PDB file of C-alpha atoms in Angstrom:
ATOM      1  CA  MET V  28       0.058  -0.041   0.192  1.00  0.00           C
ATOM      2  CA  ASP V  29       1.545   3.439  -0.840  1.00  0.00           C
ATOM      3  CA  LEU V  30       0.866   5.737   1.816  1.00  0.00           C
ATOM      4  CA  SER V  31       3.012   8.690   0.183  1.00  0.00           C
ATOM      5  CA  ASN V  32       1.627  11.896   1.300  1.00  0.00           C
ATOM      6  CA  LYS V  33      -1.401  10.602   3.095  1.00  0.00           C
ATOM      7  CA  ARG V  34      -2.518  13.105   5.481  1.00  0.00           C
ATOM      8  CA  LEU V  35      -2.458  11.581   9.254  1.00  0.00           C
ATOM      9  CA  LEU V  36      -3.686  13.510  12.158  1.00  0.00           C
ATOM     10  CA  ILE V  37      -2.124  12.408  15.622  1.00  0.00           C
ATOM     11  CA  LEU V  38      -3.389  13.535  18.702  1.00  0.00           C
ATOM     12  CA  GLY V  39      -0.765  14.073  21.614  1.00  0.00           C
ATOM     13  CA  GLY V  40       2.703  15.336  21.407  1.00  0.00           C
ATOM     14  CA  ASN V  41       4.705  13.482  24.230  1.00  0.00           C
ATOM     15  CA  PRO V  42       7.994  11.619  23.625  1.00  0.00           C
ATOM     16  CA  GLU V  43       6.483   8.283  23.183  1.00  0.00           C
ATOM     17  CA  THR V  44       4.195   9.643  20.508  1.00  0.00           C
ATOM     18  CA  GLY V  45       7.391  10.899  18.850  1.00  0.00           C
ATOM     19  CA  ALA V  46       8.236   7.378  17.906  1.00  0.00           C
ATOM     20  CA  LEU V  47       5.139   6.859  16.261  1.00  0.00           C
ATOM     21  CA  VAL V  48       5.468  10.142  14.306  1.00  0.00           C
ATOM     22  CA  ARG V  49       8.831   9.231  12.928  1.00  0.00           C
ATOM     23  CA  PHE V  50       7.579   5.544  11.736  1.00  0.00           C
ATOM     24  CA  ALA V  51       4.710   7.121   9.979  1.00  0.00           C
ATOM     25  CA  ASN V  52       7.233   9.574   8.085  1.00  0.00           C
ATOM     26  CA  ASP V  53       9.467   6.789   7.130  1.00  0.00           C
ATOM     27  CA  LEU V  54       6.206   5.215   5.371  1.00  0.00           C
ATOM     28  CA  GLY V  55       5.909   8.478   3.574  1.00  0.00           C
ATOM     29  CA  VAL V  56       2.802   9.647   5.459  1.00  0.00           C
ATOM     30  CA  HIS V  57       2.236  13.643   5.857  1.00  0.00           C
ATOM     31  CA  THR V  58       2.102  13.739   9.839  1.00  0.00           C
ATOM     32  CA  ILE V  59       0.186  16.390  11.626  1.00  0.00           C
ATOM     33  CA  VAL V  60       0.131  16.583  15.592  1.00  0.00           C
ATOM     34  CA  MET V  61      -1.953  18.467  17.548  1.00  0.00           C
ATOM     35  CA  ASP V  62      -1.063  19.231  21.345  1.00  0.00           C
ATOM     36  CA  PRO V  63      -1.582  22.122  23.407  1.00  0.00           C
ATOM     37  CA  ASN V  64       2.195  22.585  24.154  1.00  0.00           C
ATOM     38  CA  PRO V  65       3.976  24.202  21.669  1.00  0.00           C
ATOM     39  CA  TYR V  66       7.269  22.581  22.675  1.00  0.00           C
ATOM     40  CA  SER V  67       5.893  19.013  22.927  1.00  0.00           C
ATOM     41  CA  PRO V  68       8.487  16.372  21.555  1.00  0.00           C
ATOM     42  CA  ALA V  69       6.590  14.719  18.616  1.00  0.00           C
ATOM     43  CA  LYS V  70       5.805  18.019  17.110  1.00  0.00           C
ATOM     44  CA  LYS V  71       9.758  18.351  16.357  1.00  0.00           C
ATOM     45  CA  ASP V  72       9.405  15.586  13.992  1.00  0.00           C
ATOM     46  CA  ALA V  73       5.832  15.951  12.103  1.00  0.00           C
ATOM     47  CA  LYS V  74       5.449  17.789   9.018  1.00  0.00           C
ATOM     48  CA  GLU V  75       2.696  19.974  10.393  1.00  0.00           C
ATOM     49  CA  SER V  76       1.602  20.660  13.822  1.00  0.00           C
ATOM     50  CA  TYR V  77      -0.929  22.942  15.700  1.00  0.00           C
ATOM     51  CA  ASP V  78      -1.161  24.249  19.460  1.00  0.00           C
ATOM     52  CA  VAL V  79      -4.559  22.620  20.043  1.00  0.00           C
ATOM     53  CA  GLU V  80      -5.993  21.573  23.402  1.00  0.00           C
ATOM     54  CA  VAL V  81      -7.118  17.974  22.217  1.00  0.00           C
ATOM     55  CA  MET V  82      -9.344  17.468  25.218  1.00  0.00           C
ATOM     56  CA  ASN V  83     -11.601  20.427  24.238  1.00  0.00           C
ATOM     57  CA  PHE V  84     -13.630  18.594  21.412  1.00  0.00           C
ATOM     58  CA  ASP V  85     -15.048  22.000  19.924  1.00  0.00           C
ATOM     59  CA  HIS V  86     -11.303  23.295  19.290  1.00  0.00           C
ATOM     60  CA  LEU V  87     -10.142  20.086  18.004  1.00  0.00           C
ATOM     61  CA  PHE V  88     -13.100  19.831  15.547  1.00  0.00           C
ATOM     62  CA  GLU V  89     -12.888  23.394  14.287  1.00  0.00           C
ATOM     63  CA  LYS V  90      -9.373  22.752  13.349  1.00  0.00           C
ATOM     64  CA  ALA V  91      -9.284  19.064  12.219  1.00  0.00           C
ATOM     65  CA  LYS V  92     -12.285  19.517   9.810  1.00  0.00           C
ATOM     66  CA  GLY V  93     -10.382  21.867   7.475  1.00  0.00           C
ATOM     67  CA  LEU V  94      -7.009  19.619   7.153  1.00  0.00           C
ATOM     68  CA  ASN V  95      -8.295  17.230   4.407  1.00  0.00           C
ATOM     69  CA  LEU V  96      -7.134  14.117   6.642  1.00  0.00           C
ATOM     70  CA  ASP V  97      -6.782  10.606   5.376  1.00  0.00           C
ATOM     71  CA  GLY V  98      -6.713   9.152   8.847  1.00  0.00           C
ATOM     72  CA  ILE V  99      -6.552  10.002  12.719  1.00  0.00           C
ATOM     73  CA  LEU V 100      -4.435   8.222  15.273  1.00  0.00           C
ATOM     74  CA  VAL V 101      -4.111   8.783  19.012  1.00  0.00           C
ATOM     75  CA  GLY V 102      -0.765   8.895  20.401  1.00  0.00           C
ATOM     76  CA  VAL V 103       0.585   7.225  23.542  1.00  0.00           C
ATOM     77  CA  ALA V 104      -1.918   8.898  26.043  1.00  0.00           C
ATOM     78  CA  ASP V 105      -4.710   6.999  27.382  1.00  0.00           C
ATOM     79  CA  ILE V 106      -6.530  10.285  28.485  1.00  0.00           C
ATOM     80  CA  LEU V 107      -6.959  11.364  24.776  1.00  0.00           C
ATOM     81  CA  VAL V 108      -8.635   8.215  23.736  1.00  0.00           C
ATOM     82  CA  PRO V 109     -12.146   9.537  24.195  1.00  0.00           C
ATOM     83  CA  SER V 110     -11.228  12.692  21.997  1.00  0.00           C
ATOM     84  CA  TYR V 111      -9.849  10.290  19.494  1.00  0.00           C
ATOM     85  CA  TYR V 112     -13.227   8.346  19.373  1.00  0.00           C
ATOM     86  CA  LYS V 113     -15.318  11.654  19.089  1.00  0.00           C
ATOM     87  CA  ILE V 114     -13.381  13.085  16.407  1.00  0.00           C
ATOM     88  CA  CYS V 115     -13.137   9.959  14.362  1.00  0.00           C
ATOM     89  CA  GLN V 116     -17.013   9.816  14.781  1.00  0.00           C
ATOM     90  CA  ALA V 117     -17.559  13.188  13.738  1.00  0.00           C
ATOM     91  CA  LEU V 118     -15.368  13.122  10.454  1.00  0.00           C
ATOM     92  CA  ASN V 119     -16.355   9.414   9.537  1.00  0.00           C
ATOM     93  CA  PHE V 120     -12.976   7.766  10.119  1.00  0.00           C
ATOM     94  CA  PRO V 121     -12.485   4.336  11.382  1.00  0.00           C
ATOM     95  CA  CYS V 122     -11.699   4.039  15.290  1.00  0.00           C
ATOM     96  CA  TYR V 123     -10.363   1.087  17.040  1.00  0.00           C
ATOM     97  CA  ALA V 124     -11.983   2.414  20.379  1.00  0.00           C
ATOM     98  CA  THR V 125     -15.332   1.509  21.375  1.00  0.00           C
ATOM     99  CA  PRO V 126     -17.374   3.279  24.331  1.00  0.00           C
ATOM    100  CA  MET V 127     -17.061   0.456  26.461  1.00  0.00           C
ATOM    101  CA  SER V 128     -13.259  -0.002  26.005  1.00  0.00           C
ATOM    102  CA  ILE V 129     -12.890   3.683  26.580  1.00  0.00           C
ATOM    103  CA  GLU V 130     -14.392   3.529  29.823  1.00  0.00           C
ATOM    104  CA  VAL V 131     -12.344   0.443  30.890  1.00  0.00           C
ATOM    105  CA  LEU V 132      -9.047   1.827  29.683  1.00  0.00           C
ATOM    106  CA  THR V 133      -9.404   5.359  30.673  1.00  0.00           C
ATOM    107  CA  THR V 134     -10.457   5.175  34.133  1.00  0.00           C
ATOM    108  CA  LYS V 135      -8.810   3.444  37.092  1.00  0.00           C
ATOM    109  CA  ASN V 136     -12.180   2.139  38.760  1.00  0.00           C
ATOM    110  CA  GLY V 137     -13.406   0.932  35.164  1.00  0.00           C
ATOM    111  CA  PHE V 138     -10.432  -1.113  34.526  1.00  0.00           C
ATOM    112  CA  ARG V 139     -10.548  -2.489  38.355  1.00  0.00           C
ATOM    113  CA  ASP V 140     -14.144  -3.417  37.990  1.00  0.00           C
ATOM    114  CA  LYS V 141     -13.435  -5.083  34.716  1.00  0.00           C
ATOM    115  CA  CYS V 142     -10.647  -7.218  36.280  1.00  0.00           C
ATOM    116  CA  GLU V 143     -12.809  -8.064  39.176  1.00  0.00           C
ATOM    117  CA  THR V 144     -15.360  -9.428  36.979  1.00  0.00           C
ATOM    118  CA  ALA V 145     -12.797 -11.481  34.988  1.00  0.00           C
ATOM    119  CA  GLY V 146     -11.502 -13.170  38.223  1.00  0.00           C
ATOM    120  CA  ILE V 147      -8.279 -11.072  37.955  1.00  0.00           C
ATOM    121  CA  GLY V 148      -6.582  -9.872  41.575  1.00  0.00           C
ATOM    122  CA  VAL V 149      -6.779  -6.220  41.966  1.00  0.00           C
ATOM    123  CA  ILE V 150      -5.144  -3.971  44.821  1.00  0.00           C
ATOM    124  CA  PRO V 151      -7.185  -4.144  47.945  1.00  0.00           C
ATOM    125  CA  TYR V 152      -9.290  -0.662  47.966  1.00  0.00           C
ATOM    126  CA  TYR V 153     -11.467   1.137  50.503  1.00  0.00           C
ATOM    127  CA  PRO V 154     -14.997   1.782  48.917  1.00  0.00           C
ATOM    128  CA  ILE V 155     -15.560   5.200  50.502  1.00  0.00           C
ATOM    129  CA  ASP V 156     -18.593   7.102  49.423  1.00  0.00           C
ATOM    130  CA  LYS V 157     -18.795  10.580  47.865  1.00  0.00           C
ATOM    131  CA  GLU V 158     -20.027  12.028  50.910  1.00  0.00           C
ATOM    132  CA  LEU V 159     -17.204  10.580  53.091  1.00  0.00           C
ATOM    133  CA  SER V 160     -19.827   9.211  55.510  1.00  0.00           C
ATOM    134  CA  ASN V 161     -18.657   5.655  55.621  1.00  0.00           C
ATOM    135  CA  ILE V 162     -15.132   6.263  56.074  1.00  0.00           C
ATOM    136  CA  ASP V 163     -14.961   5.314  59.901  1.00  0.00           C
ATOM    137  CA  ASN V 164     -16.516   1.992  59.302  1.00  0.00           C
ATOM    138  CA  LEU V 165     -14.189   0.529  56.518  1.00  0.00           C
ATOM    139  CA  ASN V 166     -11.152  -0.361  59.246  1.00  0.00           C
ATOM    140  CA  ILE V 167      -8.682   1.354  57.064  1.00  0.00           C
ATOM    141  CA  GLN V 168      -5.147   0.243  57.105  1.00  0.00           C
ATOM    142  CA  TYR V 169      -2.628   3.068  56.516  1.00  0.00           C
ATOM    143  CA  PRO V 170      -0.580   3.724  54.386  1.00  0.00           C
ATOM    144  CA  VAL V 171      -2.962   4.115  51.501  1.00  0.00           C
ATOM    145  CA  LEU V 172      -2.786   5.648  47.994  1.00  0.00           C
ATOM    146  CA  VAL V 173      -5.427   8.387  46.941  1.00  0.00           C
ATOM    147  CA  LYS V 174      -5.756   9.182  43.481  1.00  0.00           C
ATOM    148  CA  PRO V 175      -8.352  10.462  40.939  1.00  0.00           C
ATOM    149  CA  VAL V 176      -9.944   7.924  38.769  1.00  0.00           C
ATOM    150  CA  ASP V 177      -9.418   9.645  35.516  1.00  0.00           C
ATOM    151  CA  ASN V 178      -5.971  11.251  35.512  1.00  0.00           C
ATOM    152  CA  GLY V 179      -2.426   9.933  34.982  1.00  0.00           C
ATOM    153  CA  ALA V 180       1.292  10.602  35.239  1.00  0.00           C
ATOM    154  CA  GLY V 181       0.806  10.460  39.162  1.00  0.00           C
ATOM    155  CA  VAL V 182      -1.182  13.823  38.813  1.00  0.00           C
ATOM    156  CA  GLY V 183      -3.388  14.222  42.110  1.00  0.00           C
ATOM    157  CA  MET V 184      -1.905  11.104  43.732  1.00  0.00           C
ATOM    158  CA  ASN V 185      -0.759  11.118  47.324  1.00  0.00           C
ATOM    159  CA  VAL V 186       0.173   8.480  49.916  1.00  0.00           C
ATOM    160  CA  SER V 187      -1.926   8.895  53.232  1.00  0.00           C
ATOM    161  CA  THR V 188      -0.408   7.853  56.540  1.00  0.00           C
ATOM    162  CA  ASN V 189      -3.657   8.846  58.543  1.00  0.00           C
ATOM    163  CA  LYS V 190      -7.023   9.994  58.369  1.00  0.00           C
ATOM    164  CA  GLU V 191      -6.287  13.650  58.182  1.00  0.00           C
ATOM    165  CA  GLU V 192      -4.014  13.173  55.478  1.00  0.00           C
ATOM    166  CA  LEU V 193      -6.509  11.055  53.910  1.00  0.00           C
ATOM    167  CA  LEU V 194      -9.307  13.506  53.908  1.00  0.00           C
ATOM    168  CA  ALA V 195      -6.889  16.183  52.606  1.00  0.00           C
ATOM    169  CA  HIS V 196      -5.556  14.214  49.969  1.00  0.00           C
ATOM    170  CA  ILE V 197      -9.288  13.097  48.639  1.00  0.00           C
ATOM    171  CA  GLN V 198      -9.794  16.786  48.015  1.00  0.00           C
ATOM    172  CA  ILE V 199      -6.515  17.037  45.808  1.00  0.00           C
ATOM    173  CA  ALA V 200      -7.689  13.952  43.979  1.00  0.00           C
ATOM    174  CA  LEU V 201     -11.133  15.212  43.459  1.00  0.00           C
ATOM    175  CA  SER V 202      -9.713  18.604  42.177  1.00  0.00           C
ATOM    176  CA  ASN V 203      -7.668  16.795  39.707  1.00  0.00           C
ATOM    177  CA  SER V 204     -10.799  14.559  38.423  1.00  0.00           C
ATOM    178  CA  LYS V 205     -12.983  15.674  35.746  1.00  0.00           C
ATOM    179  CA  ARG V 206     -15.574  13.124  37.018  1.00  0.00           C
ATOM    180  CA  LYS V 207     -14.859  14.166  40.601  1.00  0.00           C
ATOM    181  CA  GLU V 208     -14.418  10.689  41.618  1.00  0.00           C
ATOM    182  CA  PHE V 209     -11.420   9.213  43.461  1.00  0.00           C
ATOM    183  CA  LEU V 210      -9.912   5.638  44.393  1.00  0.00           C
ATOM    184  CA  VAL V 211      -8.418   4.854  48.085  1.00  0.00           C
ATOM    185  CA  GLU V 212      -6.148   1.709  47.665  1.00  0.00           C
ATOM    186  CA  ARG V 213      -3.601   0.081  50.070  1.00  0.00           C
ATOM    187  CA  TYR V 214      -0.216   1.361  49.274  1.00  0.00           C
ATOM    188  CA  MET V 215       1.620  -1.449  47.977  1.00  0.00           C
ATOM    189  CA  ASP V 216       5.313  -2.162  49.136  1.00  0.00           C
ATOM    190  CA  CYS V 217       6.110  -5.043  46.836  1.00  0.00           C
ATOM    191  CA  ASP V 218       7.958  -6.124  43.673  1.00  0.00           C
ATOM    192  CA  ASP V 219       6.383  -4.336  40.569  1.00  0.00           C
ATOM    193  CA  MET V 220       6.010  -5.880  37.085  1.00  0.00           C
ATOM    194  CA  LEU V 221       4.666  -4.640  33.866  1.00  0.00           C
ATOM    195  CA  VAL V 222       2.784  -6.842  30.991  1.00  0.00           C
ATOM    196  CA  TYR V 223       2.482  -5.845  27.227  1.00  0.00           C
ATOM    197  CA  TYR V 224      -0.272  -7.527  25.156  1.00  0.00           C
ATOM    198  CA  THR V 225      -0.340  -7.313  21.152  1.00  0.00           C
ATOM    199  CA  ILE V 226      -3.846  -7.640  19.840  1.00  0.00           C
ATOM    200  CA  SER V 227      -3.871  -8.835  16.132  1.00  0.00           C
ATOM    201  CA  ASN V 228      -7.144  -9.623  14.397  1.00  0.00           C
ATOM    202  CA  GLY V 229      -8.849  -9.334  17.526  1.00  0.00           C
ATOM    203  CA  VAL V 230      -6.744 -12.330  19.366  1.00  0.00           C
ATOM    204  CA  PRO V 231      -4.727 -10.772  22.372  1.00  0.00           C
ATOM    205  CA  TYR V 232      -1.187 -12.158  22.594  1.00  0.00           C
ATOM    206  CA  LEU V 233       1.041 -11.801  25.672  1.00  0.00           C
ATOM    207  CA  SER V 234       4.195 -10.093  24.006  1.00  0.00           C
ATOM    208  CA  ALA V 235       6.312  -9.104  27.092  1.00  0.00           C
ATOM    209  CA  ALA V 236       6.551  -9.081  30.829  1.00  0.00           C
ATOM    210  CA  ALA V 237       9.288  -7.146  32.823  1.00  0.00           C
ATOM    211  CA  ASP V 238      10.109  -6.432  36.275  1.00  0.00           C
ATOM    212  CA  ARG V 239      10.152  -2.595  36.945  1.00  0.00           C
ATOM    213  CA  PHE V 240      12.491  -0.913  39.179  1.00  0.00           C
ATOM    214  CA  THR V 241      11.248   2.273  40.577  1.00  0.00           C
ATOM    215  CA  THR V 242      12.050   5.270  42.930  1.00  0.00           C
ATOM    216  CA  LYS V 243      10.119   4.833  46.255  1.00  0.00           C
ATOM    217  CA  SER V 244      10.950   7.611  48.225  1.00  0.00           C
ATOM    218  CA  GLN V 245       8.380   9.992  47.218  1.00  0.00           C
ATOM    219  CA  LEU V 246       5.007  10.215  48.936  1.00  0.00           C
ATOM    220  CA  VAL V 247       3.682  12.682  46.147  1.00  0.00           C
ATOM    221  CA  GLY V 248       2.619  11.062  42.727  1.00  0.00           C
ATOM    222  CA  SER V 249       3.297   7.609  41.443  1.00  0.00           C
ATOM    223  CA  PRO V 250       6.819   5.766  41.659  1.00  0.00           C
ATOM    224  CA  VAL V 251       8.780   6.351  38.907  1.00  0.00           C
ATOM    225  CA  CYS V 252      10.232   3.525  36.562  1.00  0.00           C
ATOM    226  CA  VAL V 253      14.101   4.172  36.303  1.00  0.00           C
ATOM    227  CA  ALA V 254      14.993   0.638  34.785  1.00  0.00           C
ATOM    228  CA  ALA V 255      13.009  -2.555  33.423  1.00  0.00           C
ATOM    229  CA  ARG V 256      14.322  -5.989  33.546  1.00  0.00           C
ATOM    230  CA  TYR V 257      13.045  -8.513  30.847  1.00  0.00           C
ATOM    231  CA  PRO V 258      11.720 -11.161  30.883  1.00  0.00           C
ATOM    232  CA  SER V 259      10.068 -10.657  34.540  1.00  0.00           C
ATOM    233  CA  LYS V 260      11.215 -13.238  37.086  1.00  0.00           C
ATOM    234  CA  TYR V 261       7.453 -13.797  37.526  1.00  0.00           C
ATOM    235  CA  LEU V 262       6.826 -14.595  33.985  1.00  0.00           C
ATOM    236  CA  ASP V 263       5.922 -18.306  34.644  1.00  0.00           C
ATOM    237  CA  ARG V 264       3.778 -17.879  37.321  1.00  0.00           C
ATOM    238  CA  TYR V 265       1.900 -14.975  35.695  1.00  0.00           C
ATOM    239  CA  ILE V 266       1.467 -17.119  32.419  1.00  0.00           C
ATOM    240  CA  GLU V 267       0.242 -19.884  35.035  1.00  0.00           C
ATOM    241  CA  THR V 268      -2.320 -18.075  37.079  1.00  0.00           C
ATOM    242  CA  THR V 269      -3.373 -14.863  35.154  1.00  0.00           C
ATOM    243  CA  ASN V 270      -2.510 -14.582  31.775  1.00  0.00           C
ATOM    244  CA  LYS V 271      -5.573 -16.836  30.443  1.00  0.00           C
ATOM    245  CA  ARG V 272      -7.932 -14.406  32.278  1.00  0.00           C
ATOM    246  CA  VAL V 273      -6.488 -11.382  30.913  1.00  0.00           C
ATOM    247  CA  GLN V 274      -6.642 -12.647  27.290  1.00  0.00           C
ATOM    248  CA  ASP V 275     -10.453 -13.696  28.017  1.00  0.00           C
ATOM    249  CA  MET V 276     -11.131 -10.242  29.476  1.00  0.00           C
ATOM    250  CA  ILE V 277      -9.619  -8.456  26.503  1.00  0.00           C
ATOM    251  CA  SER V 278     -11.438 -10.689  23.927  1.00  0.00           C
ATOM    252  CA  SER V 279     -14.698  -9.853  25.823  1.00  0.00           C
TER     253      SER V 279
END
């Protein structure tokens, strides 16, 4: 297939998305990146770029509709997938996302609930209601991690070591949540691993698993990965106990 000069809109401009832009360039595609940050890394390699707040759909649509596009992709940014779905629908382009997959993959509670339904273990959590009226009835064991359900990169996350901190951190999480929802989970001091799946023709394949090495000293935000070791020392155990359930969940 000749992709020369096909006009591809890519949403998001972070460094990881830069690799996607460069690969598309190598195929001869005319890449167009939209991101609100004028200095976003992916824009450096794009043939064309615009400073657009991608999460503001009206602004996104007004700019995109006049670009004579041949296709649209979202970069490596889960939070932009809803905008990607909406703009594909509005401009009649194919889209790999569905409303259900967006709910599962862009909200932490949506993903947790889907895992529980599939029989996949999740981090122990405390279902505090919105009014905080049941907070004294949950036998909360500190420390806990408080976070907004719909933000990433550690934004709005804090570790609470007592009730006073918990109440303050819930307000921080709410202020960083578009849905005004939060999660409170047990703060896990344990080994950390990541798992990659590749989906081809609707079939999910386990493609990699690694042990993550993170900074653990900070109490604000999420631990930062400084190195990863492939394959994970837990790979065999993961395949034996969890892989099939995850594949079935993805396929569903």
